[in-house]
mmCIF file with all atom_site columns, C-alpha atoms in Angstrom:
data_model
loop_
_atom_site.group_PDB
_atom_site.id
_atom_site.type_symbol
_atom_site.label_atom_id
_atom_site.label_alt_id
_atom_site.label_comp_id
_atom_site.label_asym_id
_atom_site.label_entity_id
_atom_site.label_seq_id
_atom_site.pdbx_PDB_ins_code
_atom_site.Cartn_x
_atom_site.Cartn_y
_atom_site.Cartn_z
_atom_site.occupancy
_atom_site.B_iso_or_equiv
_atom_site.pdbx_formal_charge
_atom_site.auth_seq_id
_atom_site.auth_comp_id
_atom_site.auth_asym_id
_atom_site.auth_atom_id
_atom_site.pdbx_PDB_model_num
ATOM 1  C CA . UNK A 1 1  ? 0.000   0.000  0.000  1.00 80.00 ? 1  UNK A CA 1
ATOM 2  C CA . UNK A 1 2  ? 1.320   3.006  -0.837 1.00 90.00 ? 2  UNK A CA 1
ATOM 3  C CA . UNK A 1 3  ? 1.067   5.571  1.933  1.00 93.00 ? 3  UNK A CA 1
ATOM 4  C CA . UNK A 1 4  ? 2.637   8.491  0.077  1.00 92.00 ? 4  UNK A CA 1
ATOM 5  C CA . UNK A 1 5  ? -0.331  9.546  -1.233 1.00 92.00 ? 5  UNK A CA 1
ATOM 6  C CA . UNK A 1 6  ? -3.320  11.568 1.209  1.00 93.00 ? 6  UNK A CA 1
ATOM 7  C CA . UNK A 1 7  ? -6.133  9.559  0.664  1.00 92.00 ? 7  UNK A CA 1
ATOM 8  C CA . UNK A 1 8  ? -9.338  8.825  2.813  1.00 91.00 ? 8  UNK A CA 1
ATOM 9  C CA . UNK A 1 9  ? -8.560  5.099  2.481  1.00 94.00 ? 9  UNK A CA 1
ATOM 10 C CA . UNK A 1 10 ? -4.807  5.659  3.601  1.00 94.00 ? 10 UNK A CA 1
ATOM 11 C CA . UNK A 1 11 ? -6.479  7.551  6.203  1.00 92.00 ? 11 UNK A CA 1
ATOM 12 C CA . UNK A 1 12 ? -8.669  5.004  7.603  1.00 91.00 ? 12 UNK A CA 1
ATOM 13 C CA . UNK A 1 13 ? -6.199  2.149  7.064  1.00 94.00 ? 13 UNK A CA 1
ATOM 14 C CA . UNK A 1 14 ? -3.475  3.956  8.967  1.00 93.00 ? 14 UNK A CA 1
ATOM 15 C CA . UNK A 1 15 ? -5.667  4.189  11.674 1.00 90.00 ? 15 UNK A CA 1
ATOM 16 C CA . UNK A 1 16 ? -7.478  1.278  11.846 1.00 89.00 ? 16 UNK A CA 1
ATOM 17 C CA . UNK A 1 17 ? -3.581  -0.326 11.996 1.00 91.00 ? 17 UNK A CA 1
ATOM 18 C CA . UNK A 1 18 ? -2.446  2.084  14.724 1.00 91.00 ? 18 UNK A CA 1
ATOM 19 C CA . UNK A 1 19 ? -5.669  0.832  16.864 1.00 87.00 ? 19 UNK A CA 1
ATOM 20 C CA . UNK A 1 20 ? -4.931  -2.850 16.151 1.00 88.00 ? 20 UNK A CA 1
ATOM 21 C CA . UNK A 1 21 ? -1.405  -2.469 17.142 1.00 88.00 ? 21 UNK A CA 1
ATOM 22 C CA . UNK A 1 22 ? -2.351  -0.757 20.362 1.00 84.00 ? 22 UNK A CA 1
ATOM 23 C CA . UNK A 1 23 ? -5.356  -2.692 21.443 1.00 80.00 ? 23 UNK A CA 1
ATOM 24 C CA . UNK A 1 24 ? -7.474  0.432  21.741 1.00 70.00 ? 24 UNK A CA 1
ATOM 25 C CA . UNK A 1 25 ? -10.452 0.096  23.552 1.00 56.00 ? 25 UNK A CA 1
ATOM 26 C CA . UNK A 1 26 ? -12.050 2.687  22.667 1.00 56.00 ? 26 UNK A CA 1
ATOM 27 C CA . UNK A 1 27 ? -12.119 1.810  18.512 1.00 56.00 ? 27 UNK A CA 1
ATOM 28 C CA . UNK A 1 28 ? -14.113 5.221  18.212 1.00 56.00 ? 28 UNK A CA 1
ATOM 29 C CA . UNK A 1 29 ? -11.720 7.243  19.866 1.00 60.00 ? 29 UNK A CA 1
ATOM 30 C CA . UNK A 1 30 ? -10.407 8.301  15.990 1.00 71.00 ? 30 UNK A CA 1
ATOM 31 C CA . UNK A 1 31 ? -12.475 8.261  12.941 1.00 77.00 ? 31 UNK A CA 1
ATOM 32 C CA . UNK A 1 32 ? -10.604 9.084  9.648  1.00 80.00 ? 32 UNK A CA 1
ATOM 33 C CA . UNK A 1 33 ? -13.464 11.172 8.709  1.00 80.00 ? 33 UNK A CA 1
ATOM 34 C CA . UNK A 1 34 ? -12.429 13.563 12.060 1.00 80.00 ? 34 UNK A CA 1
ATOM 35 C CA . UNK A 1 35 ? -8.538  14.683 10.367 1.00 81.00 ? 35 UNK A CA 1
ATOM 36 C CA . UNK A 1 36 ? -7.918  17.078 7.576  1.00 77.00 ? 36 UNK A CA 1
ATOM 37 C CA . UNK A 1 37 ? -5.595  17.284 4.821  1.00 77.00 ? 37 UNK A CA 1
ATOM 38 C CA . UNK A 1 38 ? -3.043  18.944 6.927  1.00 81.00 ? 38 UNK A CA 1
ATOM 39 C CA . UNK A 1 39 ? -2.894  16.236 9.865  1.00 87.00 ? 39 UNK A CA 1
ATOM 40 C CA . UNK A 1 40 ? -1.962  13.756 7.083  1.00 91.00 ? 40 UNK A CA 1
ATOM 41 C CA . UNK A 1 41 ? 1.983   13.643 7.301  1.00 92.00 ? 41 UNK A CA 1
ATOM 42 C CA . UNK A 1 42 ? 1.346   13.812 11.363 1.00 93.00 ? 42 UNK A CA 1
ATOM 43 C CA . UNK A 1 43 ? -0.790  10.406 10.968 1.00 93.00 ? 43 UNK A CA 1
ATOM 44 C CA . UNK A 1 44 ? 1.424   8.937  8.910  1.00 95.00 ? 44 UNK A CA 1
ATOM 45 C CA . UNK A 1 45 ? 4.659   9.801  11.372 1.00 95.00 ? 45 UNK A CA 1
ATOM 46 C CA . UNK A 1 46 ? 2.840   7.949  14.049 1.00 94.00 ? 46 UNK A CA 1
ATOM 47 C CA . UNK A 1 47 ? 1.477   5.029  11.909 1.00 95.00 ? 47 UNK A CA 1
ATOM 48 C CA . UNK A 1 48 ? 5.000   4.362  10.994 1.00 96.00 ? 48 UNK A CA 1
ATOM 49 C CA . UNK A 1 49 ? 6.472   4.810  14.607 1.00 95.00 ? 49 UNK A CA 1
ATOM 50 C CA . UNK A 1 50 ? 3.575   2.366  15.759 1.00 94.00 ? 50 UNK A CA 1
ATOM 51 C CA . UNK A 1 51 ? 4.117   -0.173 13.241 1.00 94.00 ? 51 UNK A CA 1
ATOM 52 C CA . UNK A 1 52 ? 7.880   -0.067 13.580 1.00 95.00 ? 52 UNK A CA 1
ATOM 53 C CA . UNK A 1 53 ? 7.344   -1.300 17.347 1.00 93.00 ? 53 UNK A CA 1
ATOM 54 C CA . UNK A 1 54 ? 6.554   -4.728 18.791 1.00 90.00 ? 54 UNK A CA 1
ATOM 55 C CA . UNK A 1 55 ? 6.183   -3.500 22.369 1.00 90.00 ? 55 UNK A CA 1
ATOM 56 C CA . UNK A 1 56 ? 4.546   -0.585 24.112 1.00 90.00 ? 56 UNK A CA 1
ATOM 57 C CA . UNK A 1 57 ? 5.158   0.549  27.344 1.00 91.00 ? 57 UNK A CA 1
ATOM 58 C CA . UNK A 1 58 ? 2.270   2.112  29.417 1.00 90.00 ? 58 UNK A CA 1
ATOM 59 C CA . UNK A 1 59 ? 3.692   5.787  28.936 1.00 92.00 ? 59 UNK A CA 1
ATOM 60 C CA . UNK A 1 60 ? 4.306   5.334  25.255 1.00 91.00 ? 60 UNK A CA 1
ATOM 61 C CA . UNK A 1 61 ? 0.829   4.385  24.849 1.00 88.00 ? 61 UNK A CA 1
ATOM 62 C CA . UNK A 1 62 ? -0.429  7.444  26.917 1.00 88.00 ? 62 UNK A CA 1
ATOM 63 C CA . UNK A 1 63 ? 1.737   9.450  24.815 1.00 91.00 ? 63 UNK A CA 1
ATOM 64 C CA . UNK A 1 64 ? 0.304   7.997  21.170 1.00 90.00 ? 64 UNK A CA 1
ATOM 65 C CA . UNK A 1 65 ? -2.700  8.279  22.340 1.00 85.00 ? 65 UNK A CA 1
ATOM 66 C CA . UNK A 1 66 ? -2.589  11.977 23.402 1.00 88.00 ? 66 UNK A CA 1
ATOM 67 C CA . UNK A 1 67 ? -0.910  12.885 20.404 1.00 89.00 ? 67 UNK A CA 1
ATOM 68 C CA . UNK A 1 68 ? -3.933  11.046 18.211 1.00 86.00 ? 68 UNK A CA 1
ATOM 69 C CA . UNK A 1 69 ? -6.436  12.899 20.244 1.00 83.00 ? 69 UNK A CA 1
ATOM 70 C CA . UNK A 1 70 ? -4.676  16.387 19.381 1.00 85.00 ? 70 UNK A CA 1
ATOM 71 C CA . UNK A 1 71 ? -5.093  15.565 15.702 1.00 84.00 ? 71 UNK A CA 1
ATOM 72 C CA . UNK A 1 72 ? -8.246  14.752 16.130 1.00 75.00 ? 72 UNK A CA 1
ATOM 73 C CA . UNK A 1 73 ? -9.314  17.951 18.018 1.00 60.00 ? 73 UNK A CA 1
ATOM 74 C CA . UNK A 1 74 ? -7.308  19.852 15.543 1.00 58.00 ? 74 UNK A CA 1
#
């Protein structure tokens, strides 16, 4: 898949991945519909942090999860 390029279905998968990864709870905590163009490259920065990683620790998590909620309320 070829994440280069901003598109709602990058969007979602990104996401979707990033809540996998983490075993969110809360799967409606981020909605690809709730970013804009500009939050893109951000997204994609923590998608590929996140899937780089086997392991989270509590803190880390915290911290992803802050930052996704920013972009979200951005």
């Amino acid at each position: 898949m070829n994440l280069t390029t901003n598109t709602f279905e990058n969007t979602e998968f990104m996401i979707e991945e990033i809540k996998k990864k983490l075993r969110m709870a809360s799967g409606a905590a981020l909605k690809a519909t709730q970013l804009n163009d500009e939050q893109y490259e951000e997204l994609r920065d923590i998608y590929e942090m996140v899937a780089g990683k086997n392991q989270f620790s509590i803190s880390e998590i915290e911290a992803i999860t802050t930052e996704l909620g920013r972009l979200r309320r951005g």
